[in-house]
Amino acid sequence: MTSRELLWLIRESGIIEPRTGIPVHVTLSQGKVPSDIIVCCFDSDPYVSSVQMSAVANAEKILYGLDIILRILCIKKAFIAVESNAKKTYSDFKYLLRYNKNISLYSLKPRYPQSRSDILIKTLTGKSDDGISHIIFTPETLCNISDAVKGIRITEKIVTVSGDDILEPSNFKVPLGAYISTVLTSAGYSSPEKIISGGIFDGKAITDADTPVTSDTKAIIAFNDKNNIPPYRKELI
């Protein structure tokens, strides 16, 4: 396929980058060619682990999606960042990249806010974020691109459901369009006092539990007791 055909498939599949909420075809069509692509396989938010989960056992699929993006942009250089506690994911990438000199693999110590764009770019490249030279994608986006090119429809996504100490945090594969209330009920939350869509630091409060899950929903955080918020609720992968 040509770059234009690949871009058309991505557009028709409606793939959204969860980090920004921007359609991927828009990011790839801005006319500004970056110097490299960064794949961030973690979210340093203490309540979110869906990003890490989407990378588990998907290294080959992620690299295929990355290769498509590199072809569209006509560049070769890329970085993949994995948290040091995701040893299986790191070893999978290391094996698949053993003959690839254009893609650099990094294992980073878990800490907040390691996944923030400016900090991640500085850590991996040693350069400051100028808004042009580097584009960051999540594993989920690259997996979706891989599926789109193969003709597989994108109908679900991985969402972290977390919150206070009443229930254990978990990751669910959720159909797009499902109500947040349905997801919370499946996780064991009946009528939480407070609901946040997204991370604990950058998420937004949800007043209507019948709000649907969308492509950029990475986590649903619910508190049965909003006055008792644990500082750390990351689900181990």
Tab-separated table of C-alpha atoms in Angstrom:
chain	number	residue	atom	x	y	z
A	1	MET	CA	0.000	0.000	0.000
A	2	THR	CA	1.045	3.584	-0.582
A	3	SER	CA	1.361	6.086	2.253
A	4	ARG	CA	-1.845	7.790	1.093
A	5	GLU	CA	-3.761	4.497	1.166
A	6	LEU	CA	-2.475	3.699	4.660
A	7	LEU	CA	-3.466	7.144	5.880
A	8	TRP	CA	-6.930	6.709	4.383
A	9	LEU	CA	-7.404	3.406	6.234
A	10	ILE	CA	-6.372	5.051	9.520
A	11	ARG	CA	-8.809	7.909	8.925
A	12	GLU	CA	-11.704	5.614	8.025
A	13	SER	CA	-11.075	3.537	11.168
A	14	GLY	CA	-11.480	6.636	13.353
A	15	ILE	CA	-8.378	5.932	15.423
A	16	ILE	CA	-7.826	8.414	18.248
A	17	GLU	CA	-4.602	8.876	20.220
A	18	PRO	CA	-5.704	8.642	23.901
A	19	ARG	CA	-2.906	10.919	25.128
A	20	THR	CA	-4.203	13.879	23.132
A	21	GLY	CA	-7.704	12.955	21.978
A	22	ILE	CA	-6.655	13.926	18.441
A	23	PRO	CA	-7.429	11.659	15.446
A	24	VAL	CA	-4.218	9.964	14.325
A	25	HIS	CA	-4.725	10.834	10.660
A	26	VAL	CA	-4.785	14.531	11.630
A	27	THR	CA	-1.499	14.191	13.528
A	28	LEU	CA	0.100	12.441	10.552
A	29	SER	CA	-1.233	14.963	7.990
A	30	GLN	CA	0.014	18.232	9.457
A	31	GLY	CA	2.806	18.604	6.922
A	32	LYS	CA	5.439	18.828	9.641
A	33	VAL	CA	7.792	15.861	9.502
A	34	PRO	CA	9.128	14.889	12.951
A	35	SER	CA	12.635	13.602	13.505
A	36	ASP	CA	11.415	10.573	15.466
A	37	ILE	CA	8.452	8.698	16.930
A	38	ILE	CA	8.186	7.826	20.625
A	39	VAL	CA	6.137	4.887	21.865
A	40	CYS	CA	5.250	5.318	25.543
A	41	CYS	CA	4.249	1.936	26.978
A	42	PHE	CA	3.189	3.207	30.385
A	43	ASP	CA	1.238	5.894	32.198
A	44	SER	CA	2.850	7.251	35.331
A	45	ASP	CA	-0.521	8.205	36.811
A	46	PRO	CA	-0.837	6.167	40.051
A	47	TYR	CA	-4.397	5.093	39.184
A	48	VAL	CA	-3.946	4.124	35.515
A	49	SER	CA	-2.456	0.927	34.095
A	50	SER	CA	-4.432	0.431	30.871
A	51	VAL	CA	-1.501	1.678	28.799
A	52	GLN	CA	0.841	-0.935	30.291
A	53	MET	CA	-1.830	-3.596	29.856
A	54	SER	CA	-2.283	-2.815	26.153
A	55	ALA	CA	1.434	-3.506	25.608
A	56	VAL	CA	1.390	-6.948	27.248
A	57	ALA	CA	1.967	-9.714	24.670
A	58	ASN	CA	1.493	-7.200	21.846
A	59	ALA	CA	5.097	-6.279	21.027
A	60	GLU	CA	4.966	-7.660	17.484
A	61	LYS	CA	1.673	-5.924	16.766
A	62	ILE	CA	2.962	-2.632	18.200
A	63	LEU	CA	6.078	-2.759	16.025
A	64	TYR	CA	3.956	-3.436	12.946
A	65	GLY	CA	1.839	-0.367	13.677
A	66	LEU	CA	4.985	1.662	14.338
A	67	ASP	CA	6.441	0.574	11.006
A	68	ILE	CA	3.305	1.816	9.238
A	69	ILE	CA	3.633	5.253	10.859
A	70	LEU	CA	7.328	5.440	9.980
A	71	ARG	CA	6.470	4.586	6.364
A	72	ILE	CA	3.765	7.258	6.180
A	73	LEU	CA	6.107	9.934	7.581
A	74	CYS	CA	9.152	8.656	5.629
A	75	ILE	CA	11.359	8.570	8.738
A	76	LYS	CA	13.310	5.741	10.371
A	77	LYS	CA	14.113	6.743	13.947
A	78	ALA	CA	11.958	5.744	16.906
A	79	PHE	CA	12.144	5.248	20.666
A	80	ILE	CA	10.196	2.772	22.784
A	81	ALA	CA	9.916	3.449	26.518
A	82	VAL	CA	8.903	0.691	28.940
A	83	GLU	CA	8.760	0.817	32.732
A	84	SER	CA	11.415	-1.276	34.434
A	85	ASN	CA	8.801	-3.395	36.225
A	86	ALA	CA	7.319	-4.574	32.889
A	87	LYS	CA	10.051	-7.147	32.352
A	88	LYS	CA	8.118	-9.423	29.972
A	89	THR	CA	7.143	-6.531	27.698
A	90	TYR	CA	10.734	-5.283	27.686
A	91	SER	CA	12.156	-8.712	26.845
A	92	ASP	CA	9.635	-9.168	24.010
A	93	PHE	CA	10.682	-5.864	22.440
A	94	LYS	CA	14.373	-6.583	22.993
A	95	TYR	CA	14.116	-9.882	21.143
A	96	LEU	CA	12.179	-8.448	18.196
A	97	LEU	CA	14.514	-5.442	17.901
A	98	ARG	CA	17.765	-7.401	18.162
A	99	TYR	CA	18.691	-6.599	14.527
A	100	ASN	CA	17.072	-3.155	14.351
A	101	LYS	CA	19.430	-0.209	14.829
A	102	ASN	CA	16.856	2.505	14.121
A	103	ILE	CA	14.548	1.811	17.071
A	104	SER	CA	15.967	2.376	20.552
A	105	LEU	CA	14.468	0.547	23.544
A	106	TYR	CA	14.564	2.112	27.025
A	107	SER	CA	13.615	0.757	30.439
A	108	LEU	CA	12.657	3.614	32.765
A	109	LYS	CA	12.200	3.635	36.507
A	110	PRO	CA	8.520	4.061	37.487
A	111	ARG	CA	7.943	7.544	38.844
A	112	TYR	CA	5.527	10.412	38.376
A	113	PRO	CA	5.350	12.308	36.015
A	114	GLN	CA	7.665	10.209	33.829
A	115	SER	CA	5.110	9.838	31.013
A	116	ARG	CA	4.488	13.587	30.624
A	117	SER	CA	5.456	14.585	27.092
A	118	ASP	CA	8.163	17.152	27.858
A	119	ILE	CA	9.822	14.959	30.499
A	120	LEU	CA	9.654	11.814	28.364
A	121	ILE	CA	11.136	13.554	25.339
A	122	LYS	CA	13.953	15.048	27.437
A	123	THR	CA	14.692	11.661	29.015
A	124	LEU	CA	14.831	9.719	25.734
A	125	THR	CA	16.339	12.254	23.335
A	126	GLY	CA	18.096	14.763	25.575
A	127	LYS	CA	16.239	17.520	23.744
A	128	SER	CA	13.428	19.853	24.717
A	129	ASP	CA	9.928	19.449	23.315
A	130	ASP	CA	9.439	21.904	20.446
A	131	GLY	CA	6.045	20.504	19.412
A	132	ILE	CA	7.338	19.382	16.012
A	133	SER	CA	10.343	17.079	16.231
A	134	HIS	CA	8.751	14.313	18.289
A	135	ILE	CA	5.359	12.567	18.180
A	136	ILE	CA	4.300	10.284	21.026
A	137	PHE	CA	1.949	7.342	20.550
A	138	THR	CA	0.579	4.720	22.924
A	139	PRO	CA	0.672	0.944	22.301
A	140	GLU	CA	-3.117	0.932	21.912
A	141	THR	CA	-2.923	3.365	18.998
A	142	LEU	CA	-0.298	1.281	17.202
A	143	CYS	CA	-2.278	-1.923	17.781
A	144	ASN	CA	-5.361	-0.211	16.337
A	145	ILE	CA	-3.384	0.895	13.291
A	146	SER	CA	-2.181	-2.667	12.813
A	147	ASP	CA	-5.768	-3.947	12.986
A	148	ALA	CA	-7.063	-1.225	10.652
A	149	VAL	CA	-4.552	-2.092	7.939
A	150	LYS	CA	-5.523	-5.773	8.238
A	151	GLY	CA	-9.214	-4.909	7.907
A	152	ILE	CA	-10.115	-5.623	11.535
A	153	ARG	CA	-12.770	-3.303	12.965
A	154	ILE	CA	-11.945	-1.443	16.181
A	155	THR	CA	-14.858	-1.971	18.556
A	156	GLU	CA	-13.313	-2.094	22.048
A	157	LYS	CA	-10.530	-0.735	24.224
A	158	ILE	CA	-8.763	-1.491	27.503
A	159	VAL	CA	-9.901	0.673	30.418
A	160	THR	CA	-8.586	0.745	33.974
A	161	VAL	CA	-11.324	0.752	36.619
A	162	SER	CA	-9.916	1.931	39.910
A	163	GLY	CA	-10.817	3.994	42.947
A	164	ASP	CA	-10.884	3.795	46.720
A	165	ASP	CA	-9.989	0.858	48.972
A	166	ILE	CA	-13.347	-0.900	48.694
A	167	LEU	CA	-12.469	-2.925	45.568
A	168	GLU	CA	-9.300	-3.992	43.773
A	169	PRO	CA	-8.352	-2.030	40.619
A	170	SER	CA	-8.695	-3.960	37.361
A	171	ASN	CA	-8.334	-3.597	33.611
A	172	PHE	CA	-11.345	-4.359	31.423
A	173	LYS	CA	-11.738	-4.767	27.682
A	174	VAL	CA	-14.746	-2.522	27.122
A	175	PRO	CA	-16.904	-2.087	23.986
A	176	LEU	CA	-16.779	1.457	22.634
A	177	GLY	CA	-20.014	3.221	23.490
A	178	ALA	CA	-20.675	1.218	26.648
A	179	TYR	CA	-21.998	3.315	29.522
A	180	ILE	CA	-19.548	4.146	32.304
A	181	SER	CA	-22.249	3.052	34.772
A	182	THR	CA	-22.297	-0.416	33.170
A	183	VAL	CA	-18.517	-0.726	33.456
A	184	LEU	CA	-18.594	0.364	37.100
A	185	THR	CA	-21.348	-2.120	37.907
A	186	SER	CA	-19.299	-4.915	36.328
A	187	ALA	CA	-16.365	-3.880	38.519
A	188	GLY	CA	-18.517	-3.929	41.666
A	189	TYR	CA	-19.189	-0.222	42.178
A	190	SER	CA	-22.882	0.455	42.768
A	191	SER	CA	-23.326	4.179	43.373
A	192	PRO	CA	-19.977	5.974	43.820
A	193	GLU	CA	-19.960	9.521	45.170
A	194	LYS	CA	-17.418	10.734	42.614
A	195	ILE	CA	-16.425	9.519	39.130
A	196	ILE	CA	-13.399	10.648	37.121
A	197	SER	CA	-12.728	9.773	33.494
A	198	GLY	CA	-9.008	9.669	32.800
A	199	GLY	CA	-6.143	9.997	35.248
A	200	ILE	CA	-6.397	11.175	38.817
A	201	PHE	CA	-4.377	14.293	37.905
A	202	ASP	CA	-5.495	15.082	34.349
A	203	GLY	CA	-8.947	13.471	34.237
A	204	LYS	CA	-12.335	15.149	34.228
A	205	ALA	CA	-15.222	14.731	36.650
A	206	ILE	CA	-18.238	12.827	35.323
A	207	THR	CA	-21.644	13.958	36.533
A	208	ASP	CA	-23.681	11.546	34.390
A	209	ALA	CA	-22.778	7.874	34.884
A	210	ASP	CA	-24.469	7.065	31.560
A	211	THR	CA	-21.671	8.840	29.689
A	212	PRO	CA	-20.327	6.440	27.015
A	213	VAL	CA	-16.792	5.063	26.859
A	214	THR	CA	-14.940	6.668	23.939
A	215	SER	CA	-11.638	6.078	22.169
A	216	ASP	CA	-9.758	8.370	24.540
A	217	THR	CA	-11.143	6.870	27.771
A	218	LYS	CA	-8.108	5.321	29.445
A	219	ALA	CA	-9.494	4.948	32.967
A	220	ILE	CA	-12.620	5.247	35.083
A	221	ILE	CA	-11.863	6.193	38.664
A	222	ALA	CA	-14.669	5.926	41.211
A	223	PHE	CA	-14.766	6.834	44.881
A	224	ASN	CA	-17.447	5.531	47.210
A	225	ASP	CA	-15.982	7.810	49.853
A	226	LYS	CA	-14.587	10.963	48.261
A	227	ASN	CA	-13.017	11.953	51.586
A	228	ASN	CA	-10.879	8.801	51.644
A	229	ILE	CA	-8.692	8.832	48.527
A	230	PRO	CA	-5.646	6.513	48.609
A	231	PRO	CA	-2.468	8.081	47.158
A	232	TYR	CA	-1.605	5.048	45.058
A	233	ARG	CA	-3.874	2.480	43.368
A	234	LYS	CA	-1.900	1.177	40.399
A	235	GLU	CA	-2.883	-2.299	39.266
A	236	LEU	CA	0.215	-4.464	38.877
A	237	ILE	CA	0.657	-5.881	35.382
